[in-house]
Short mmCIF file of C-alpha atoms and ligand atoms in Angstrom, two decimals:
data_model
loop_
_atom_site.label_atom_id
_atom_site.label_comp_id
_atom_site.label_asym_id
_atom_site.label_seq_id
_atom_site.Cartn_x
_atom_site.Cartn_y
_atom_site.Cartn_z
CA MET A 54 -21.01 15.89 -5.14
CA LYS A 55 -24.25 13.95 -4.41
CA MET A 56 -23.86 10.53 -4.21
CA ARG A 57 -23.96 8.40 -7.47
CA GLU A 58 -25.75 5.73 -8.48
CA ILE A 59 -23.67 2.45 -9.78
CA LYS A 60 -26.57 -0.19 -9.58
CA LYS A 61 -30.02 0.21 -8.43
CA ASN A 62 -30.71 1.70 -5.48
CA ILE A 63 -27.02 1.51 -4.68
CA PHE A 64 -24.91 4.63 -4.54
CA LYS A 65 -21.52 6.04 -4.22
CA GLY A 66 -20.46 8.72 -2.10
CA GLY A 67 -18.17 10.16 0.42
CA ALA A 68 -15.79 12.79 -0.06
CA ILE A 69 -12.91 13.36 -2.58
CA ASP A 70 -9.91 14.49 -1.05
CA TRP A 71 -8.15 16.73 -3.65
CA ASP A 72 -5.56 18.56 -1.38
CA ARG A 73 -4.27 15.51 0.75
CA ARG A 74 -0.73 15.10 0.30
CA LEU A 75 0.38 13.17 3.02
CA PHE A 76 -0.84 9.82 4.42
CA ASP A 77 -0.19 8.12 7.94
CA SER A 78 2.09 11.30 8.55
CA LEU A 79 4.77 9.56 6.03
CA ILE A 80 3.69 8.58 2.83
CA PRO A 81 2.91 11.37 -0.27
CA LEU A 82 0.03 11.26 -1.97
CA PRO A 83 0.68 12.85 -5.13
CA ASP A 84 -2.89 12.38 -6.67
CA GLY A 85 -5.07 13.25 -3.39
CA THR A 86 -7.41 10.41 -2.31
CA SER A 87 -10.93 9.59 -1.64
CA TYR A 88 -12.95 8.13 1.51
CA ASN A 89 -15.77 6.32 -0.42
CA ALA A 90 -19.02 5.55 1.57
CA TYR A 91 -21.85 3.48 -0.13
CA LEU A 92 -25.33 3.62 0.41
CA ILE A 93 -27.44 0.72 -0.17
CA LYS A 94 -31.59 1.34 0.19
CA GLY A 95 -32.73 -2.28 0.30
CA SER A 96 -36.61 -3.19 0.25
CA GLU A 97 -36.68 -3.28 3.98
CA LYS A 98 -33.32 -1.94 5.01
CA THR A 99 -31.14 1.06 4.42
CA VAL A 100 -27.60 0.32 5.06
CA LEU A 101 -24.36 2.72 4.68
CA LEU A 102 -20.79 1.12 4.16
CA ASP A 103 -18.24 3.03 5.97
CA SER A 104 -18.19 6.55 6.37
CA VAL A 105 -15.45 9.24 6.19
CA ASP A 106 -12.69 11.00 7.29
CA PRO A 107 -13.49 12.97 10.08
CA ALA A 108 -12.06 15.95 8.25
CA MET A 109 -14.77 15.45 5.82
CA THR A 110 -18.01 14.66 7.65
CA HIS A 111 -19.72 17.64 6.92
CA ILE A 112 -19.74 16.46 2.89
CA LEU A 113 -21.11 13.19 3.87
CA LEU A 114 -23.88 14.70 6.23
CA GLU A 115 -24.90 16.70 3.00
CA GLN A 116 -25.20 13.60 0.71
CA LEU A 117 -27.24 12.48 3.52
CA LYS A 118 -29.71 14.74 3.62
CA THR A 119 -32.50 13.15 2.49
CA VAL A 120 -31.82 10.35 3.78
CA SER A 121 -34.20 9.99 7.03
CA HIS A 122 -33.23 6.47 8.23
CA LEU A 123 -30.42 4.17 8.25
CA ASP A 124 -31.09 0.58 9.36
CA TYR A 125 -27.06 -0.11 9.65
CA ILE A 126 -23.66 1.11 9.22
CA ILE A 127 -21.35 -1.40 8.15
CA SER A 128 -17.71 -0.36 9.21
CA HIS A 129 -15.59 -2.52 6.93
CA HIS A 130 -12.28 -1.63 8.90
CA ALA A 131 -12.12 0.58 11.83
CA GLU A 132 -9.28 3.20 11.17
CA GLN A 133 -10.64 6.53 11.20
CA ASP A 134 -10.48 7.58 7.55
CA HIS A 135 -13.31 5.18 7.01
CA SER A 136 -14.82 4.84 10.42
CA GLY A 137 -14.07 8.55 11.88
CA SER A 138 -17.47 10.08 11.07
CA ILE A 139 -19.63 7.09 12.45
CA PRO A 140 -19.97 8.54 16.10
CA VAL A 141 -21.61 12.16 13.90
CA LEU A 142 -23.80 9.40 12.12
CA ILE A 143 -25.29 7.40 14.89
CA GLU A 144 -25.91 10.57 16.75
CA LYS A 145 -27.90 11.85 13.54
CA TYR A 146 -29.35 8.33 13.14
CA PRO A 147 -30.14 6.70 16.67
CA GLY A 148 -32.00 3.94 15.35
CA ALA A 149 -28.86 2.33 13.26
CA LYS A 150 -26.78 -0.33 14.51
CA VAL A 151 -23.10 -0.43 13.53
CA ILE A 152 -21.82 -3.97 11.91
CA ALA A 153 -18.51 -4.88 12.01
CA SER A 154 -16.33 -8.00 12.63
CA GLU A 155 -15.66 -9.54 16.05
CA LYS A 156 -12.06 -7.46 16.30
CA GLY A 157 -13.74 -4.96 14.22
CA LYS A 158 -16.17 -4.00 17.12
CA GLY A 159 -13.17 -3.91 19.70
CA MET A 160 -11.45 -1.53 18.05
CA LEU A 161 -14.51 0.73 17.08
CA VAL A 162 -14.58 1.39 20.71
CA ASP A 163 -10.81 1.77 21.14
CA HIS A 164 -10.50 3.85 18.65
CA LEU A 165 -13.76 6.18 18.36
CA CYS A 166 -15.24 5.71 21.70
CA ILE A 167 -18.73 4.15 20.09
CA PRO A 168 -20.74 2.41 22.78
CA GLU A 169 -20.37 -1.29 22.63
CA ASP A 170 -24.17 -1.98 22.74
CA LYS A 171 -24.40 0.15 19.39
CA ILE A 172 -22.09 -2.69 17.69
CA ILE A 173 -23.30 -5.90 16.71
CA ALA A 174 -20.56 -8.19 15.51
CA PHE A 175 -20.87 -10.44 12.33
CA LYS A 176 -18.96 -13.56 11.60
CA ASP A 177 -17.03 -14.70 8.83
CA GLY A 178 -20.01 -15.77 5.84
CA GLU A 179 -22.74 -14.15 8.42
CA THR A 180 -25.69 -12.67 5.94
CA LEU A 181 -27.97 -9.60 6.65
CA SER A 182 -30.89 -9.24 4.72
CA LEU A 183 -32.00 -6.02 3.34
CA GLY A 184 -35.28 -7.15 1.58
CA ASP A 185 -34.82 -7.77 -1.71
CA ARG A 186 -30.77 -7.60 -1.33
CA THR A 187 -28.23 -9.70 0.80
CA ILE A 188 -24.89 -8.34 2.42
CA LYS A 189 -22.38 -11.27 3.01
CA VAL A 190 -19.82 -10.36 5.32
CA ILE A 191 -16.46 -12.20 4.04
CA SER A 192 -13.32 -11.86 6.50
CA THR A 193 -10.50 -10.23 4.57
CA PRO A 194 -7.88 -10.09 7.42
CA TRP A 195 -4.76 -7.54 7.14
CA VAL A 196 -6.09 -5.59 4.20
CA HIS A 197 -4.95 -3.95 6.35
CA TRP A 198 -5.65 -4.44 10.01
CA PRO A 199 -6.42 -7.53 11.64
CA GLU A 200 -9.90 -6.91 11.81
CA THR A 201 -11.18 -5.61 8.15
CA ILE A 202 -13.68 -7.25 6.41
CA SER A 203 -15.30 -7.11 2.52
CA THR A 204 -18.80 -7.35 1.75
CA TYR A 205 -20.53 -9.04 -0.90
CA ILE A 206 -23.95 -8.75 -2.72
CA PRO A 207 -24.43 -11.93 -4.33
CA GLU A 208 -27.80 -10.38 -6.34
CA ASP A 209 -25.67 -7.67 -8.09
CA GLU A 210 -22.33 -9.56 -7.59
CA ILE A 211 -20.58 -6.43 -6.30
CA LEU A 212 -17.74 -6.68 -3.81
CA PHE A 213 -16.98 -3.93 -0.94
CA SER A 214 -13.36 -4.21 -0.40
CA CYS A 215 -13.07 -1.19 1.54
CA ASP A 216 -8.91 -0.85 1.29
CA PHE A 217 -8.31 -4.25 -0.50
CA PHE A 218 -7.71 -3.17 -4.03
CA GLY A 219 -8.04 0.52 -3.42
CA SER A 220 -6.15 3.52 -4.93
CA HIS A 221 -5.47 6.40 -3.34
CA LEU A 222 -6.48 9.03 -6.28
CA ALA A 223 -8.97 12.14 -6.18
CA THR A 224 -10.95 11.70 -9.15
CA SER A 225 -14.19 12.68 -10.37
CA GLU A 226 -14.66 9.46 -12.12
CA LEU A 227 -17.08 7.17 -10.73
CA TYR A 228 -15.30 3.79 -12.34
CA VAL A 229 -11.60 3.10 -13.59
CA ASP A 230 -10.97 5.03 -16.51
CA ASP A 231 -7.22 5.90 -16.98
CA THR A 232 -5.89 2.25 -16.43
CA SER A 233 -2.24 3.07 -15.85
CA GLN A 234 -3.33 6.29 -13.74
CA VAL A 235 -5.16 3.96 -11.27
CA TYR A 236 -2.39 0.94 -11.74
CA GLU A 237 -0.09 3.43 -10.29
CA ALA A 238 -2.08 4.51 -7.43
CA ALA A 239 -3.15 1.28 -6.65
CA LYS A 240 0.14 -0.26 -6.27
CA ARG A 241 1.69 2.86 -4.65
CA TYR A 242 -1.39 1.73 -1.99
CA TYR A 243 -0.20 -2.04 -2.08
CA ALA A 244 3.01 -1.32 -2.02
CA GLU A 245 2.96 1.17 1.32
CA ILE A 246 0.04 -0.76 3.23
CA MET A 247 -0.45 -3.93 1.85
CA MET A 248 2.66 -5.71 0.98
CA PRO A 249 4.15 -6.77 4.20
CA PHE A 250 0.82 -8.87 4.33
CA ARG A 251 1.57 -10.49 0.89
CA THR A 252 0.87 -14.26 2.42
CA ILE A 253 -2.16 -13.49 3.99
CA ILE A 254 -3.41 -11.55 0.86
CA LYS A 255 -2.87 -14.32 -1.18
CA LYS A 256 -5.11 -16.39 0.80
CA ASN A 257 -7.94 -13.96 0.89
CA LEU A 258 -7.68 -13.46 -3.05
CA GLU A 259 -8.29 -17.39 -2.99
CA LYS A 260 -11.02 -16.67 -0.46
CA LEU A 261 -12.39 -14.43 -3.07
CA SER A 262 -11.75 -16.59 -6.22
CA GLY A 263 -14.89 -18.69 -5.11
CA TYR A 264 -17.17 -15.34 -5.76
CA SER A 265 -18.20 -14.12 -9.07
CA ILE A 266 -17.32 -10.59 -9.12
CA LYS A 267 -18.76 -8.27 -11.71
CA MET A 268 -17.84 -4.78 -9.50
CA ILE A 269 -15.09 -3.90 -6.85
CA ALA A 270 -16.52 -1.12 -5.01
CA PRO A 271 -13.28 -0.19 -2.32
CA SER A 272 -13.45 2.22 -0.07
CA HIS A 273 -10.22 4.78 -1.63
CA GLY A 274 -10.38 5.76 -5.23
CA PRO A 275 -12.78 5.05 -8.51
CA VAL A 276 -14.98 1.64 -8.53
CA TYR A 277 -13.41 -1.37 -10.76
CA ASN A 278 -16.48 -2.49 -13.16
CA GLU A 279 -13.80 -4.39 -15.06
CA PRO A 280 -12.23 -6.11 -12.03
CA ASP A 281 -9.99 -8.51 -13.21
CA PHE A 282 -7.85 -5.39 -14.09
CA ILE A 283 -7.35 -5.17 -10.40
CA ILE A 284 -7.05 -8.61 -9.50
CA ASP A 285 -4.64 -9.68 -11.83
CA ALA A 286 -2.16 -6.60 -10.46
CA TYR A 287 -2.85 -8.27 -7.40
CA LYS A 288 -1.92 -11.66 -8.38
CA ASP A 289 1.11 -10.27 -10.26
CA TRP A 290 2.33 -8.20 -6.88
CA ILE A 291 1.77 -10.98 -4.57
CA SER A 292 3.39 -13.62 -6.75
CA ASP A 293 7.16 -15.16 -5.50
CA LYS A 294 7.98 -13.75 -9.20
CA VAL A 295 11.12 -10.90 -8.80
CA LYS A 296 11.65 -8.69 -11.82
CA ASN A 297 15.40 -8.04 -13.55
CA LEU A 298 15.22 -4.56 -11.11
CA VAL A 299 17.59 -3.45 -9.47
CA VAL A 300 16.61 -0.71 -6.64
CA ILE A 301 19.67 1.94 -5.48
CA PRO A 302 18.33 4.27 -2.47
CA TYR A 303 20.91 6.52 -1.66
CA VAL A 304 22.13 9.73 -0.12
CA SER A 305 25.49 11.31 -0.26
CA MET A 306 26.74 14.42 1.16
CA HIS A 307 29.50 15.42 -0.63
CA GLY A 308 29.26 13.37 -3.84
CA SER A 309 31.62 10.38 -3.00
CA THR A 310 28.89 7.93 -2.73
CA GLN A 311 27.05 9.56 -5.39
CA ARG A 312 30.03 8.64 -7.81
CA MET A 313 29.87 4.87 -6.62
CA VAL A 314 26.31 4.72 -7.27
CA GLU A 315 26.76 6.45 -10.84
CA TYR A 316 29.06 4.06 -11.42
CA ILE A 317 27.11 0.71 -10.62
CA ASN A 318 23.93 1.97 -12.17
CA HIS A 319 26.03 2.45 -15.66
CA SER A 320 27.68 -0.77 -15.24
CA LEU A 321 24.14 -2.57 -14.38
CA ALA A 322 22.52 -1.35 -17.15
CA GLU A 323 25.24 -2.21 -19.90
CA LYS A 324 24.45 -5.46 -18.12
CA ASN A 325 20.66 -4.95 -19.57
CA ILE A 326 19.98 -4.82 -15.78
CA GLU A 327 17.11 -2.37 -14.99
CA VAL A 328 18.23 0.47 -12.32
CA ARG A 329 15.99 2.63 -10.22
CA GLN A 330 18.01 4.99 -8.33
CA PHE A 331 16.50 7.18 -5.60
CA ASN A 332 18.13 10.29 -3.99
CA LEU A 333 16.33 9.67 -0.54
CA PRO A 334 16.52 13.44 0.50
CA VAL A 335 14.25 14.23 -2.56
CA THR A 336 12.72 11.09 -2.63
CA ASP A 337 8.76 10.26 -2.52
CA LEU A 338 9.16 7.26 -0.52
CA GLY A 339 5.79 6.04 -2.29
CA LYS A 340 8.11 5.87 -5.80
CA LEU A 341 10.47 3.85 -4.00
CA ALA A 342 8.01 1.52 -2.37
CA ILE A 343 6.37 0.99 -5.39
CA SER A 344 10.18 -0.17 -7.09
CA LEU A 345 10.29 -2.48 -4.26
CA VAL A 346 7.34 -4.57 -4.95
CA ASP A 347 8.82 -6.28 -7.87
CA ALA A 348 12.80 -5.64 -7.52
CA ALA A 349 15.38 -8.38 -7.27
CA THR A 350 17.90 -6.77 -5.76
CA ILE A 351 18.45 -3.49 -3.57
CA ILE A 352 21.67 -1.22 -3.05
CA ILE A 353 21.87 0.93 -0.03
CA GLY A 354 24.27 3.82 -0.52
CA THR A 355 25.12 5.71 2.21
CA PRO A 356 28.06 7.71 3.64
CA THR A 357 29.19 7.16 7.24
CA VAL A 358 27.93 9.62 9.69
CA HIS A 359 28.74 8.84 13.14
CA VAL A 360 30.36 5.61 12.42
CA GLY A 361 26.85 4.39 11.45
CA PRO A 362 24.86 4.80 8.00
CA HIS A 363 23.37 8.60 7.25
CA PRO A 364 19.93 8.83 8.89
CA VAL A 365 18.47 8.67 6.17
CA ALA A 366 19.66 5.44 4.74
CA LEU A 367 18.70 4.09 8.20
CA ASN A 368 14.87 5.31 7.79
CA ALA A 369 14.99 3.73 4.36
CA ALA A 370 16.48 0.50 5.48
CA ASN A 371 14.02 0.42 8.07
CA LEU A 372 11.15 1.16 6.15
CA THR A 373 11.96 -1.74 3.58
CA ASN A 374 12.55 -3.97 6.39
CA ALA A 375 9.09 -2.95 7.60
CA LEU A 376 7.33 -3.69 4.05
CA ARG A 377 8.87 -7.04 3.42
CA PRO A 378 9.41 -7.06 -0.24
CA LYS A 379 10.12 -10.10 -1.95
CA LEU A 380 13.60 -9.14 -2.48
CA GLN A 381 16.16 -11.53 -3.04
CA PHE A 382 19.56 -9.81 -2.94
CA ALA A 383 21.37 -7.03 -1.18
CA SER A 384 24.33 -4.97 -0.94
CA ILE A 385 25.63 -2.14 0.42
CA ILE A 386 28.02 0.71 -1.02
CA GLY A 387 28.96 3.69 0.43
CA SER A 388 32.10 6.04 1.44
CA TYR A 389 33.98 6.86 4.82
CA GLY A 390 36.50 8.95 6.11
CA TRP A 391 38.56 6.94 8.88
CA ASN A 392 36.39 4.32 10.34
CA SER A 393 32.74 2.75 9.41
CA LYS A 394 30.60 0.27 11.12
CA MET A 395 27.83 1.12 8.67
CA VAL A 396 27.49 -2.50 6.89
CA GLU A 397 26.94 -4.25 10.28
CA LYS A 398 24.40 -1.69 11.32
CA ILE A 399 22.35 -1.53 8.27
CA SER A 400 22.44 -5.85 8.13
CA ASP A 401 21.27 -5.73 11.56
CA MET A 402 18.39 -3.41 10.57
CA ILE A 403 16.80 -6.02 7.96
CA PRO A 404 16.25 -9.05 9.37
CA ASN A 405 12.86 -9.11 7.53
CA LEU A 406 14.16 -9.33 4.42
CA LYS A 407 15.41 -13.00 3.12
CA VAL A 408 18.21 -11.88 1.26
CA GLU A 409 21.29 -12.82 0.07
CA ILE A 410 23.68 -10.07 1.25
CA LEU A 411 26.14 -9.88 -1.65
CA GLU A 412 29.86 -8.55 -0.98
CA PRO A 413 29.45 -4.67 0.33
CA VAL A 414 32.25 -1.92 -1.25
CA LEU A 415 33.32 0.91 0.81
CA CYS A 416 35.91 3.42 0.17
CA ARG A 417 38.02 5.70 2.06
CA GLY A 418 36.67 9.40 0.74
CA TYR A 419 35.98 9.66 -3.21
CA PRO A 420 36.29 6.47 -5.18
CA ARG A 421 39.09 5.30 -7.51
CA GLU A 422 40.02 2.64 -9.74
CA GLN A 423 40.33 -0.20 -6.94
CA ASP A 424 36.87 0.83 -6.04
CA PHE A 425 35.61 1.15 -9.40
CA ASP A 426 36.93 -2.46 -9.44
CA LYS A 427 34.96 -3.88 -6.51
CA LEU A 428 32.11 -2.08 -7.83
CA GLU A 429 32.24 -3.86 -10.97
CA ASN A 430 32.56 -7.15 -9.22
CA LEU A 431 29.36 -6.53 -7.64
CA ALA A 432 27.73 -5.88 -10.62
CA ARG A 433 28.75 -9.11 -12.09
CA SER A 434 27.60 -10.93 -8.76
CA ILE A 435 24.05 -9.30 -9.46
CA GLU A 436 24.28 -10.42 -13.04
CA THR A 437 24.86 -13.96 -12.38
CA ARG A 438 22.19 -13.98 -9.42
CA HIS A 439 19.82 -12.71 -12.06
CA LYS A 440 20.92 -15.02 -14.65
CA GLN A 441 20.44 -17.87 -11.96
CA LEU A 442 16.86 -16.72 -11.57
CA ASN A 443 16.15 -16.34 -15.24
CA ILE A 444 15.20 -13.38 -15.07
CA LEU A 445 17.98 -11.89 -17.10
C1 FMN B 120 28.35 14.77 10.01
C2 FMN B 120 29.52 13.97 9.87
C3 FMN B 120 29.73 12.78 10.60
C4 FMN B 120 30.82 11.90 10.04
N1 FMN B 120 31.42 10.42 10.50
C5 FMN B 120 32.00 9.37 10.32
C6 FMN B 120 32.45 8.75 11.07
O1 FMN B 120 31.69 8.50 12.33
N2 FMN B 120 33.26 8.07 10.16
C7 FMN B 120 33.95 7.80 9.50
O2 FMN B 120 34.62 7.34 8.66
N3 FMN B 120 33.44 9.23 8.63
C8 FMN B 120 32.52 9.89 8.93
N4 FMN B 120 32.14 11.31 8.00
C9 FMN B 120 32.98 11.55 7.10
C10 FMN B 120 32.31 10.74 5.74
O3 FMN B 120 31.58 9.60 5.97
C11 FMN B 120 33.21 11.25 4.45
O4 FMN B 120 33.29 12.52 4.00
C12 FMN B 120 32.44 10.55 3.53
O5 FMN B 120 33.65 10.59 2.29
C13 FMN B 120 31.20 11.25 2.68
O6 FMN B 120 30.64 10.50 1.93
P1 FMN B 120 29.68 11.24 0.95
O7 FMN B 120 30.52 12.24 -0.04
O8 FMN B 120 29.01 10.30 0.09
O9 FMN B 120 28.73 12.39 1.80
C14 FMN B 120 31.66 12.15 8.51
C15 FMN B 120 31.23 12.90 8.38
C16 FMN B 120 30.44 13.90 8.53
C17 FMN B 120 29.81 15.37 7.75
#
């Protein structure tokens, strides 16, 4: 696909990765992704914003076939899916300089072996004149590495936000078309990549509120020509508000923990509390992460395996701890045969979660009446807590 113009002399190029199904060797991508690069032909200087994943360099090179000269390549973010083709580009365009933040400069040297003297470090607020247009560098750290910058063209009021506001979505549409599809993809992206940096993202959003933005051009997914859609979504996700939602990631080898999960799910639903249940061995972890963005409560369900939790539940607890969702309450339920330390082990694994731990429920073997009574009590505690938060 050729580069397409989003504003006079500003083109969206890059590669659409329809087939990619896993990112960071961890997170499923049900709808693929894209690596967007933007070409700006100023009256005096020509600039490329970002590149593509190294596996797709040939697509970008094809798009640049008729571009004989590049003055600058701006690297918003040193990660390989955006900067991985820069080494090839600087060979093709030996006169081009790479622009990055000070930290980005070091990372481009470390990760991509780009010679230091090829890179110019720009400070927050510094501008680059292209003749008829200006590019302003805005430091937006931790969306999602510490070096990340956005750039802004005041003449057109376009923000190039790199990963910030991005969505893992392969689409031939230039602009956001199906908002519910993009919302889900952007929320998945936020949940997996941005959520741990919620407080810093708040500051980045405040910083951007000083700019008039007509268009957001991210480095993954389609361009937002109605930027309020994604800015408002981000404001909601980073807010302190939680929803009347209980997330239950669980695993069960022989059905005992499964029965407990079913019981508490139904009990909570009867109390008008929304429940999302995730059977971990067959779960898309991205879906779990999306639910964690808003949930008030998590219940981890696991059988005891070698005294501790099942390894799959350990993985989910570890991931949840790393993502730092704004959960308020947590509990653990599950079955054991003779001796269990899984409550202690899971509790030790989630220090980043600022949650009140509600009385866990463990049962020996298959759950019976007394176990269901304890699960009922747990459901009632959750109901009380959600009412206290005014979310039920
Ligand atoms: C590989 C394996 C290791 C286990 N290790 C323990 C253990 O260390 N302590 C214990 O109390 N039960 C242990 N159990 C027993 C299970 O916790 C018990 O069967 C439980 O009811 C399984 O729950 P589930 O039906 O939800 O899988 C083990 C079971 C398996 C299969």
